[in-house]
Short mmCIF file of the N, C-alpha and C atoms (twelve columns), coordinates in Angstrom:
data_MODEL
# 
_entry.id   MODEL 
# 
loop_
_atom_site.group_PDB 
_atom_site.id 
_atom_site.type_symbol 
_atom_site.label_atom_id 
_atom_site.label_alt_id 
_atom_site.label_comp_id 
_atom_site.label_asym_id 
_atom_site.label_seq_id 
_atom_site.Cartn_x 
_atom_site.Cartn_y 
_atom_site.Cartn_z 
_atom_site.pdbx_PDB_model_num 
ATOM 1   N N  . UNK A 1   -15.107 -26.033 19.060  1 
ATOM 2   C CA . UNK A 1   -14.406 -25.311 20.499  1 
ATOM 3   C C  . UNK A 1   -12.831 -25.852 19.848  1 
ATOM 4   N N  . UNK A 2   -12.110 -24.831 19.974  1 
ATOM 5   C CA . UNK A 2   -11.101 -25.687 20.565  1 
ATOM 6   C C  . UNK A 2   -10.099 -26.173 21.564  1 
ATOM 7   N N  . UNK A 3   -8.741  -26.938 20.736  1 
ATOM 8   C CA . UNK A 3   -7.996  -28.045 22.015  1 
ATOM 9   C C  . UNK A 3   -7.262  -27.204 22.410  1 
ATOM 10  N N  . UNK A 4   -7.851  -27.191 24.461  1 
ATOM 11  C CA . UNK A 4   -6.788  -26.876 24.368  1 
ATOM 12  C C  . UNK A 4   -4.926  -26.817 24.639  1 
ATOM 13  N N  . UNK A 5   -3.996  -26.642 24.236  1 
ATOM 14  C CA . UNK A 5   -2.689  -26.596 24.282  1 
ATOM 15  C C  . UNK A 5   -1.962  -26.632 25.758  1 
ATOM 16  N N  . UNK A 6   -1.369  -27.946 26.320  1 
ATOM 17  C CA . UNK A 6   -0.267  -27.678 27.274  1 
ATOM 18  C C  . UNK A 6   0.502   -26.636 26.928  1 
ATOM 19  N N  . UNK A 7   0.248   -25.903 28.364  1 
ATOM 20  C CA . UNK A 7   1.736   -24.273 28.121  1 
ATOM 21  C C  . UNK A 7   2.688   -24.775 27.768  1 
ATOM 22  N N  . UNK A 8   4.107   -25.276 27.501  1 
ATOM 23  C CA . UNK A 8   4.911   -25.347 26.873  1 
ATOM 24  C C  . UNK A 8   4.768   -25.440 24.827  1 
ATOM 25  N N  . UNK A 9   3.820   -26.086 24.470  1 
ATOM 26  C CA . UNK A 9   3.071   -26.049 23.351  1 
ATOM 27  C C  . UNK A 9   2.686   -24.928 22.472  1 
ATOM 28  N N  . UNK A 10  1.361   -24.186 23.643  1 
ATOM 29  C CA . UNK A 10  1.462   -22.474 23.534  1 
ATOM 30  C C  . UNK A 10  1.890   -22.043 23.319  1 
ATOM 31  N N  . UNK A 11  3.087   -21.304 24.495  1 
ATOM 32  C CA . UNK A 11  4.608   -20.372 24.184  1 
ATOM 33  C C  . UNK A 11  4.630   -20.964 22.634  1 
ATOM 34  N N  . UNK A 12  5.296   -21.852 22.139  1 
ATOM 35  C CA . UNK A 12  5.594   -22.754 21.254  1 
ATOM 36  C C  . UNK A 12  5.588   -21.657 20.155  1 
ATOM 37  N N  . UNK A 13  3.754   -22.016 19.743  1 
ATOM 38  C CA . UNK A 13  3.149   -21.718 18.721  1 
ATOM 39  C C  . UNK A 13  2.908   -20.468 18.412  1 
ATOM 40  N N  . UNK A 14  2.746   -19.657 20.337  1 
ATOM 41  C CA . UNK A 14  2.863   -18.352 20.191  1 
ATOM 42  C C  . UNK A 14  4.555   -17.451 19.270  1 
ATOM 43  N N  . UNK A 15  5.237   -18.227 19.656  1 
ATOM 44  C CA . UNK A 15  6.824   -18.020 19.136  1 
ATOM 45  C C  . UNK A 15  7.165   -17.602 18.058  1 
ATOM 46  N N  . UNK A 16  6.221   -19.054 17.098  1 
ATOM 47  C CA . UNK A 16  6.153   -19.580 16.061  1 
ATOM 48  C C  . UNK A 16  5.017   -18.057 14.799  1 
ATOM 49  N N  . UNK A 17  4.181   -17.624 15.558  1 
ATOM 50  C CA . UNK A 17  3.481   -17.077 14.589  1 
ATOM 51  C C  . UNK A 17  4.166   -15.069 14.734  1 
ATOM 52  N N  . UNK A 18  4.739   -15.227 16.541  1 
ATOM 53  C CA . UNK A 18  5.379   -14.078 16.202  1 
ATOM 54  C C  . UNK A 18  6.712   -13.582 15.438  1 
ATOM 55  N N  . UNK A 19  7.106   -14.772 15.273  1 
ATOM 56  C CA . UNK A 19  8.398   -14.688 14.605  1 
ATOM 57  C C  . UNK A 19  8.388   -14.586 13.222  1 
ATOM 58  N N  . UNK A 20  6.726   -14.841 12.068  1 
ATOM 59  C CA . UNK A 20  6.115   -14.414 11.200  1 
ATOM 60  C C  . UNK A 20  5.941   -13.054 11.081  1 
ATOM 61  N N  . UNK A 21  4.984   -13.218 12.197  1 
ATOM 62  C CA . UNK A 21  4.809   -11.795 12.251  1 
ATOM 63  C C  . UNK A 21  6.063   -10.983 11.832  1 
ATOM 64  N N  . UNK A 22  6.523   -11.077 12.706  1 
ATOM 65  C CA . UNK A 22  8.040   -9.980  13.034  1 
ATOM 66  C C  . UNK A 22  8.443   -10.050 11.622  1 
ATOM 67  N N  . UNK A 23  8.686   -10.639 11.011  1 
ATOM 68  C CA . UNK A 23  9.333   -10.963 9.122   1 
ATOM 69  C C  . UNK A 23  8.426   -10.239 8.463   1 
ATOM 70  N N  . UNK A 24  7.308   -10.151 8.362   1 
ATOM 71  C CA . UNK A 24  6.110   -9.427  8.033   1 
ATOM 72  C C  . UNK A 24  6.646   -7.771  8.277   1 
ATOM 73  N N  . UNK A 25  6.540   -7.623  9.105   1 
ATOM 74  C CA . UNK A 25  6.680   -6.512  10.062  1 
ATOM 75  C C  . UNK A 25  8.152   -5.773  9.244   1 
ATOM 76  N N  . UNK A 26  8.849   -6.825  9.117   1 
ATOM 77  C CA . UNK A 26  10.807  -6.525  9.446   1 
ATOM 78  C C  . UNK A 26  10.843  -6.527  7.450   1 
ATOM 79  N N  . UNK A 27  10.161  -6.654  6.993   1 
ATOM 80  C CA . UNK A 27  10.334  -6.780  5.105   1 
ATOM 81  C C  . UNK A 27  9.301   -5.487  5.207   1 
ATOM 82  N N  . UNK A 28  8.317   -4.895  5.233   1 
ATOM 83  C CA . UNK A 28  7.202   -4.215  5.222   1 
ATOM 84  C C  . UNK A 28  7.979   -2.856  4.828   1 
ATOM 85  N N  . UNK A 29  8.430   -2.240  4.933   1 
ATOM 86  C CA . UNK A 29  9.290   -1.064  4.821   1 
ATOM 87  C C  . UNK A 29  9.528   -1.557  3.159   1 
ATOM 88  N N  . UNK A 30  9.923   -2.531  3.393   1 
ATOM 89  C CA . UNK A 30  11.019  -2.033  1.692   1 
ATOM 90  C C  . UNK A 30  9.774   -2.789  0.384   1 
ATOM 91  N N  . UNK A 31  8.434   -3.786  0.942   1 
ATOM 92  C CA . UNK A 31  7.764   -3.700  -0.896  1 
ATOM 93  C C  . UNK A 31  6.017   -2.454  -0.488  1 
ATOM 94  N N  . UNK A 32  6.451   -1.954  1.194   1 
ATOM 95  C CA . UNK A 32  5.765   -0.811  0.486   1 
ATOM 96  C C  . UNK A 32  6.769   0.494   -0.520  1 
ATOM 97  N N  . UNK A 33  7.867   0.970   0.569   1 
ATOM 98  C CA . UNK A 33  8.431   1.610   -0.618  1 
ATOM 99  C C  . UNK A 33  8.415   1.675   -1.842  1 
ATOM 100 N N  . UNK A 34  8.791   -0.038  -2.465  1 
ATOM 101 C CA . UNK A 34  8.728   -0.201  -3.652  1 
ATOM 102 C C  . UNK A 34  7.267   0.059   -4.460  1 
ATOM 103 N N  . UNK A 35  6.850   -0.242  -3.822  1 
ATOM 104 C CA . UNK A 35  5.626   -0.154  -4.603  1 
ATOM 105 C C  . UNK A 35  5.525   0.980   -4.452  1 
ATOM 106 N N  . UNK A 36  5.090   2.115   -2.751  1 
ATOM 107 C CA . UNK A 36  5.258   4.065   -3.759  1 
ATOM 108 C C  . UNK A 36  5.642   4.899   -4.579  1 
ATOM 109 N N  . UNK A 37  7.023   3.186   -5.226  1 
ATOM 110 C CA . UNK A 37  7.857   3.866   -6.058  1 
ATOM 111 C C  . UNK A 37  6.646   3.780   -7.223  1 
ATOM 112 N N  . UNK A 38  7.050   2.398   -7.294  1 
ATOM 113 C CA . UNK A 38  7.309   2.058   -8.290  1 
ATOM 114 C C  . UNK A 38  6.176   3.245   -8.713  1 
ATOM 115 N N  . UNK A 39  4.031   3.195   -8.259  1 
ATOM 116 C CA . UNK A 39  3.020   4.025   -8.321  1 
ATOM 117 C C  . UNK A 39  3.666   4.890   -8.312  1 
ATOM 118 N N  . UNK A 40  4.206   5.910   -7.930  1 
ATOM 119 C CA . UNK A 40  5.127   7.311   -8.406  1 
ATOM 120 C C  . UNK A 40  5.738   7.339   -9.158  1 
ATOM 121 N N  . UNK A 41  6.307   6.122   -10.044 1 
ATOM 122 C CA . UNK A 41  6.791   6.228   -11.220 1 
ATOM 123 C C  . UNK A 41  6.474   6.011   -12.597 1 
ATOM 124 N N  . UNK A 42  5.317   5.566   -12.025 1 
ATOM 125 C CA . UNK A 42  4.586   4.977   -13.821 1 
ATOM 126 C C  . UNK A 42  3.803   6.269   -13.765 1 
ATOM 127 N N  . UNK A 43  2.916   6.829   -12.234 1 
ATOM 128 C CA . UNK A 43  2.362   8.270   -13.112 1 
ATOM 129 C C  . UNK A 43  3.411   9.999   -13.736 1 
ATOM 130 N N  . UNK A 44  4.361   9.282   -13.046 1 
ATOM 131 C CA . UNK A 44  5.147   10.940  -13.641 1 
ATOM 132 C C  . UNK A 44  5.255   10.013  -14.760 1 
ATOM 133 N N  . UNK A 45  6.147   8.846   -15.196 1 
ATOM 134 C CA . UNK A 45  6.649   7.914   -16.939 1 
ATOM 135 C C  . UNK A 45  4.570   8.709   -17.395 1 
ATOM 136 N N  . UNK A 46  3.610   8.295   -16.857 1 
ATOM 137 C CA . UNK A 46  2.190   9.203   -17.547 1 
ATOM 138 C C  . UNK A 46  2.148   10.400  -18.482 1 
ATOM 139 N N  . UNK A 47  2.952   11.308  -16.892 1 
ATOM 140 C CA . UNK A 47  2.629   12.502  -16.880 1 
ATOM 141 C C  . UNK A 47  3.097   13.202  -17.741 1 
ATOM 142 N N  . UNK A 48  4.587   12.308  -18.245 1 
ATOM 143 C CA . UNK A 48  5.045   12.830  -19.725 1 
ATOM 144 C C  . UNK A 48  4.818   12.017  -20.503 1 
ATOM 145 N N  . UNK A 49  4.211   10.924  -20.889 1 
ATOM 146 C CA . UNK A 49  4.866   10.378  -22.549 1 
ATOM 147 C C  . UNK A 49  2.805   10.295  -22.436 1 
ATOM 148 N N  . UNK A 50  1.687   10.051  -21.793 1 
ATOM 149 C CA . UNK A 50  0.762   10.187  -22.031 1 
ATOM 150 C C  . UNK A 50  -0.140  11.432  -21.571 1 
ATOM 151 N N  . UNK A 51  0.396   12.218  -20.994 1 
ATOM 152 C CA . UNK A 51  -0.312  13.346  -20.732 1 
ATOM 153 C C  . UNK A 51  -2.078  13.353  -20.249 1 
ATOM 154 N N  . UNK A 52  -3.051  12.294  -21.341 1 
ATOM 155 C CA . UNK A 52  -4.079  12.871  -21.318 1 
ATOM 156 C C  . UNK A 52  -5.240  12.109  -20.719 1 
ATOM 157 N N  . UNK A 53  -4.147  10.929  -19.890 1 
ATOM 158 C CA . UNK A 53  -4.147  10.446  -18.952 1 
ATOM 159 C C  . UNK A 53  -4.421  10.719  -17.598 1 
ATOM 160 N N  . UNK A 54  -3.313  12.218  -16.832 1 
ATOM 161 C CA . UNK A 54  -3.016  12.284  -16.016 1 
ATOM 162 C C  . UNK A 54  -2.222  13.680  -15.471 1 
ATOM 163 N N  . UNK A 55  -3.018  14.770  -16.448 1 
ATOM 164 C CA . UNK A 55  -3.155  15.602  -16.712 1 
ATOM 165 C C  . UNK A 55  -4.330  16.613  -17.184 1 
ATOM 166 N N  . UNK A 56  -5.850  17.128  -15.859 1 
ATOM 167 C CA . UNK A 56  -6.209  18.098  -16.364 1 
ATOM 168 C C  . UNK A 56  -6.206  19.496  -17.601 1 
ATOM 169 N N  . UNK A 57  -5.007  19.958  -16.624 1 
ATOM 170 C CA . UNK A 57  -4.551  21.403  -17.181 1 
ATOM 171 C C  . UNK A 57  -3.967  21.342  -19.306 1 
ATOM 172 N N  . UNK A 58  -3.691  19.337  -19.803 1 
ATOM 173 C CA . UNK A 58  -3.408  19.311  -20.573 1 
ATOM 174 C C  . UNK A 58  -4.862  19.098  -20.737 1 
ATOM 175 N N  . UNK A 59  -5.378  18.167  -21.204 1 
ATOM 176 C CA . UNK A 59  -6.899  18.200  -21.624 1 
ATOM 177 C C  . UNK A 59  -7.729  19.228  -21.801 1 
ATOM 178 N N  . UNK A 60  -7.277  19.718  -20.546 1 
ATOM 179 C CA . UNK A 60  -8.316  21.365  -21.345 1 
ATOM 180 C C  . UNK A 60  -7.263  21.582  -22.217 1 
ATOM 181 N N  . UNK A 61  -6.628  22.007  -21.952 1 
ATOM 182 C CA . UNK A 61  -5.755  22.751  -23.617 1 
ATOM 183 C C  . UNK A 61  -5.825  21.960  -24.990 1 
ATOM 184 N N  . UNK A 62  -6.602  20.656  -25.101 1 
ATOM 185 C CA . UNK A 62  -5.751  20.397  -25.769 1 
ATOM 186 C C  . UNK A 62  -7.430  20.141  -26.634 1 
ATOM 187 N N  . UNK A 63  -8.399  19.869  -26.389 1 
ATOM 188 C CA . UNK A 63  -9.836  20.789  -25.796 1 
ATOM 189 C C  . UNK A 63  -10.290 22.742  -26.652 1 
ATOM 190 N N  . UNK A 64  -9.244  23.207  -25.544 1 
ATOM 191 C CA . UNK A 64  -9.138  24.769  -26.015 1 
ATOM 192 C C  . UNK A 64  -9.056  24.647  -27.511 1 
ATOM 193 N N  . UNK A 65  -8.191  23.833  -28.019 1 
ATOM 194 C CA . UNK A 65  -7.383  23.945  -29.533 1 
ATOM 195 C C  . UNK A 65  -8.531  23.182  -30.099 1 
ATOM 196 N N  . UNK A 66  -9.142  22.662  -29.950 1 
ATOM 197 C CA . UNK A 66  -9.132  21.750  -30.520 1 
ATOM 198 C C  . UNK A 66  -9.085  20.418  -31.536 1 
ATOM 199 N N  . UNK A 67  -7.702  20.091  -30.616 1 
ATOM 200 C CA . UNK A 67  -6.662  18.891  -32.089 1 
ATOM 201 C C  . UNK A 67  -7.669  17.545  -30.471 1 
ATOM 202 N N  . UNK A 68  -8.351  17.562  -29.742 1 
ATOM 203 C CA . UNK A 68  -9.283  16.054  -28.955 1 
ATOM 204 C C  . UNK A 68  -10.513 15.690  -30.222 1 
ATOM 205 N N  . UNK A 69  -10.180 15.078  -30.593 1 
ATOM 206 C CA . UNK A 69  -11.342 15.106  -31.637 1 
ATOM 207 C C  . UNK A 69  -12.991 14.320  -30.517 1 
ATOM 208 N N  . UNK A 70  -13.729 14.525  -31.060 1 
ATOM 209 C CA . UNK A 70  -15.410 14.482  -29.735 1 
ATOM 210 C C  . UNK A 70  -15.482 13.025  -29.722 1 
ATOM 211 N N  . UNK A 71  -15.279 12.162  -29.894 1 
ATOM 212 C CA . UNK A 71  -15.557 10.886  -29.383 1 
ATOM 213 C C  . UNK A 71  -14.322 10.484  -27.893 1 
ATOM 214 N N  . UNK A 72  -13.078 11.012  -28.431 1 
ATOM 215 C CA . UNK A 72  -12.009 10.640  -27.083 1 
ATOM 216 C C  . UNK A 72  -12.773 12.551  -26.665 1 
ATOM 217 N N  . UNK A 73  -13.004 13.507  -27.047 1 
ATOM 218 C CA . UNK A 73  -13.816 13.946  -25.806 1 
ATOM 219 C C  . UNK A 73  -14.557 13.664  -25.299 1 
ATOM 220 N N  . UNK A 74  -15.370 13.749  -25.127 1 
ATOM 221 C CA . UNK A 74  -17.485 12.894  -24.781 1 
ATOM 222 C C  . UNK A 74  -16.416 11.341  -23.977 1 
ATOM 223 N N  . UNK A 75  -15.494 11.503  -23.947 1 
ATOM 224 C CA . UNK A 75  -14.805 10.001  -23.145 1 
ATOM 225 C C  . UNK A 75  -14.252 10.746  -21.801 1 
ATOM 226 N N  . UNK A 76  -12.889 11.418  -22.611 1 
ATOM 227 C CA . UNK A 76  -12.023 12.248  -20.765 1 
ATOM 228 C C  . UNK A 76  -12.735 12.597  -20.597 1 
ATOM 229 N N  . UNK A 77  -13.709 13.968  -21.485 1 
ATOM 230 C CA . UNK A 77  -13.360 15.062  -20.943 1 
ATOM 231 C C  . UNK A 77  -12.631 15.483  -20.154 1 
ATOM 232 N N  . UNK A 78  -12.425 16.502  -18.323 1 
ATOM 233 C CA . UNK A 78  -12.143 16.767  -17.185 1 
ATOM 234 C C  . UNK A 78  -11.411 16.162  -16.490 1 
ATOM 235 N N  . UNK A 79  -12.831 14.691  -16.488 1 
ATOM 236 C CA . UNK A 79  -13.220 14.149  -15.050 1 
ATOM 237 C C  . UNK A 79  -12.353 13.100  -15.343 1 
ATOM 238 N N  . UNK A 80  -11.655 12.297  -16.181 1 
ATOM 239 C CA . UNK A 80  -11.090 11.036  -16.311 1 
ATOM 240 C C  . UNK A 80  -9.221  11.726  -16.232 1 
ATOM 241 N N  . UNK A 81  -8.510  12.637  -16.202 1 
ATOM 242 C CA . UNK A 81  -7.864  12.775  -14.645 1 
ATOM 243 C C  . UNK A 81  -6.967  12.478  -14.275 1 
ATOM 244 N N  . UNK A 82  -8.887  13.866  -13.446 1 
ATOM 245 C CA . UNK A 82  -8.997  13.751  -11.332 1 
ATOM 246 C C  . UNK A 82  -8.376  11.959  -11.222 1 
ATOM 247 N N  . UNK A 83  -9.575  11.142  -11.274 1 
ATOM 248 C CA . UNK A 83  -10.342 10.394  -10.885 1 
ATOM 249 C C  . UNK A 83  -9.138  8.906   -11.617 1 
ATOM 250 N N  . UNK A 84  -8.395  8.858   -11.984 1 
ATOM 251 C CA . UNK A 84  -6.912  8.311   -12.389 1 
ATOM 252 C C  . UNK A 84  -5.943  8.605   -11.910 1 
ATOM 253 N N  . UNK A 85  -5.938  10.114  -11.388 1 
ATOM 254 C CA . UNK A 85  -4.657  10.631  -10.344 1 
ATOM 255 C C  . UNK A 85  -5.682  10.160  -8.849  1 
ATOM 256 N N  . UNK A 86  -6.475  10.338  -8.666  1 
ATOM 257 C CA . UNK A 86  -7.121  9.520   -7.525  1 
ATOM 258 C C  . UNK A 86  -7.210  8.481   -7.635  1 
ATOM 259 N N  . UNK A 87  -7.391  7.081   -8.234  1 
ATOM 260 C CA . UNK A 87  -6.881  5.623   -7.837  1 
ATOM 261 C C  . UNK A 87  -5.377  6.349   -7.326  1 
ATOM 262 N N  . UNK A 88  -4.823  6.847   -7.595  1 
ATOM 263 C CA . UNK A 88  -3.261  6.530   -6.745  1 
ATOM 264 C C  . UNK A 88  -3.328  7.058   -6.164  1 
ATOM 265 N N  . UNK A 89  -3.048  8.165   -5.516  1 
ATOM 266 C CA . UNK A 89  -3.419  8.266   -3.880  1 
ATOM 267 C C  . UNK A 89  -5.053  7.877   -3.492  1 
ATOM 268 N N  . UNK A 90  -5.460  6.807   -4.268  1 
ATOM 269 C CA . UNK A 90  -5.618  5.751   -3.151  1 
ATOM 270 C C  . UNK A 90  -5.036  4.925   -2.632  1 
ATOM 271 N N  . UNK A 91  -4.595  4.072   -4.091  1 
ATOM 272 C CA . UNK A 91  -2.869  3.512   -3.244  1 
ATOM 273 C C  . UNK A 91  -1.718  4.108   -2.338  1 
ATOM 274 N N  . UNK A 92  -1.781  4.819   -2.057  1 
ATOM 275 C CA . UNK A 92  -0.797  5.216   -1.622  1 
ATOM 276 C C  . UNK A 92  -1.336  5.298   -0.193  1 
ATOM 277 N N  . UNK A 93  -3.174  5.714   0.024   1 
ATOM 278 C CA . UNK A 93  -3.351  5.727   1.468   1 
ATOM 279 C C  . UNK A 93  -2.645  4.363   2.029   1 
ATOM 280 N N  . UNK A 94  -3.843  3.357   0.742   1 
ATOM 281 C CA . UNK A 94  -3.768  2.247   0.985   1 
ATOM 282 C C  . UNK A 94  -2.351  1.678   1.991   1 
ATOM 283 N N  . UNK A 95  -0.983  1.944   1.163   1 
ATOM 284 C CA . UNK A 95  -0.173  1.684   1.162   1 
ATOM 285 C C  . UNK A 95  -0.254  2.653   2.365   1 
ATOM 286 N N  . UNK A 96  -0.241  3.923   2.883   1 
ATOM 287 C CA . UNK A 96  0.458   4.276   4.579   1 
ATOM 288 C C  . UNK A 96  -0.672  4.271   5.582   1 
ATOM 289 N N  . UNK A 97  -1.716  2.861   5.077   1 
ATOM 290 C CA . UNK A 97  -2.658  2.276   6.985   1 
ATOM 291 C C  . UNK A 97  -2.237  1.641   6.783   1 
ATOM 292 N N  . UNK A 98  -1.963  0.150   5.779   1 
ATOM 293 C CA . UNK A 98  -1.122  -1.157  5.956   1 
ATOM 294 C C  . UNK A 98  -0.046  -0.647  6.560   1 
ATOM 295 N N  . UNK A 99  1.329   -0.540  7.032   1 
ATOM 296 C CA . UNK A 99  2.893   0.606   7.783   1 
ATOM 297 C C  . UNK A 99  2.345   0.835   8.365   1 
ATOM 298 N N  . UNK A 100 0.800   1.485   9.177   1 
ATOM 299 C CA . UNK A 100 0.521   2.526   10.087  1 
ATOM 300 C C  . UNK A 100 0.202   1.358   11.319  1 
ATOM 301 N N  . UNK A 101 -0.780  -0.084  10.792  1 
ATOM 302 C CA . UNK A 101 -0.970  -1.074  11.383  1 
ATOM 303 C C  . UNK A 101 0.073   -2.319  11.407  1 
ATOM 304 N N  . UNK A 102 0.929   -2.063  10.418  1 
ATOM 305 C CA . UNK A 102 2.095   -3.325  11.083  1 
ATOM 306 C C  . UNK A 102 3.407   -2.413  12.267  1 
ATOM 307 N N  . UNK A 103 3.058   -0.486  12.029  1 
ATOM 308 C CA . UNK A 103 3.904   -0.721  13.150  1 
ATOM 309 C C  . UNK A 103 2.766   -0.864  14.691  1 
ATOM 310 N N  . UNK A 104 2.138   -1.061  14.806  1 
ATOM 311 C CA . UNK A 104 1.512   -0.914  15.458  1 
ATOM 312 C C  . UNK A 104 1.422   -2.635  16.084  1 
ATOM 313 N N  . UNK A 105 1.117   -3.435  15.011  1 
ATOM 314 C CA . UNK A 105 0.849   -4.370  15.363  1 
ATOM 315 C C  . UNK A 105 2.760   -4.532  15.781  1 
ATOM 316 N N  . UNK A 106 3.421   -4.525  15.887  1 
ATOM 317 C CA . UNK A 106 4.908   -4.752  16.113  1 
ATOM 318 C C  . UNK A 106 5.367   -4.576  17.039  1 
ATOM 319 N N  . UNK A 107 4.962   -3.243  18.331  1 
ATOM 320 C CA . UNK A 107 4.545   -2.239  18.799  1 
ATOM 321 C C  . UNK A 107 3.785   -3.909  19.577  1 
ATOM 322 N N  . UNK A 108 2.747   -4.380  19.315  1 
ATOM 323 C CA . UNK A 108 2.157   -5.855  19.713  1 
ATOM 324 C C  . UNK A 108 2.556   -6.971  20.816  1 
ATOM 325 N N  . UNK A 109 3.956   -7.208  19.258  1 
ATOM 326 C CA . UNK A 109 4.731   -7.939  19.663  1 
ATOM 327 C C  . UNK A 109 4.946   -8.015  20.257  1 
ATOM 328 N N  . UNK A 110 6.122   -6.988  20.387  1 
ATOM 329 C CA . UNK A 110 6.779   -6.806  21.314  1 
ATOM 330 C C  . UNK A 110 6.665   -6.912  23.281  1 
ATOM 331 N N  . UNK A 111 5.648   -6.229  23.000  1 
ATOM 332 C CA . UNK A 111 4.928   -6.852  24.685  1 
ATOM 333 C C  . UNK A 111 4.254   -8.278  24.355  1 
ATOM 334 N N  . UNK A 112 3.974   -8.863  23.799  1 
ATOM 335 C CA . UNK A 112 4.014   -9.800  23.080  1 
ATOM 336 C C  . UNK A 112 4.852   -11.176 23.720  1 
ATOM 337 N N  . UNK A 113 6.710   -10.547 23.423  1 
ATOM 338 C CA . UNK A 113 7.905   -11.195 23.248  1 
ATOM 339 C C  . UNK A 113 7.894   -11.188 25.302  1 
ATOM 340 N N  . UNK A 114 7.813   -10.043 25.167  1 
ATOM 341 C CA . UNK A 114 8.448   -9.671  26.585  1 
ATOM 342 C C  . UNK A 114 7.429   -10.293 27.510  1 
ATOM 343 N N  . UNK A 115 5.927   -10.297 27.796  1 
ATOM 344 C CA . UNK A 115 5.209   -11.888 28.053  1 
ATOM 345 C C  . UNK A 115 5.135   -12.687 28.214  1 
ATOM 346 N N  . UNK A 116 6.319   -13.152 27.247  1 
ATOM 347 C CA . UNK A 116 6.567   -14.532 27.514  1 
ATOM 348 C C  . UNK A 116 7.469   -15.066 27.557  1 
ATOM 349 N N  . UNK A 117 9.052   -14.488 27.701  1 
ATOM 350 C CA . UNK A 117 9.808   -14.397 28.491  1 
ATOM 351 C C  . UNK A 117 9.447   -14.543 30.071  1 
ATOM 352 N N  . UNK A 118 8.764   -14.015 30.512  1 
ATOM 353 C CA . UNK A 118 8.548   -13.463 32.268  1 
ATOM 354 C C  . UNK A 118 8.687   -15.396 32.282  1 
# 
């Protein structure tokens, strides 16, 4: 069981926690934007440089023209680009959910700060 802190110590500890969380909330948009840009940039680069990884139409074209060897065809088929794109979308969704959570936490921090000043 946690020891009971005097009111002043509890307020000080709450203010420190709020301060640390506010810093994270303040810098998160920059982090999320950077991660999002890097993720999208990677997929644009892969689409242009290595389309076999992310472009199902390119894979289909290679298969139809016979330019895709059988080992690669068996490995990639049409599902590899779809799965690769799905992973990227999941990363972007994760960033969106974390951002939404931190926005909600920011609201909570503002409410707590208002109540601590009373």
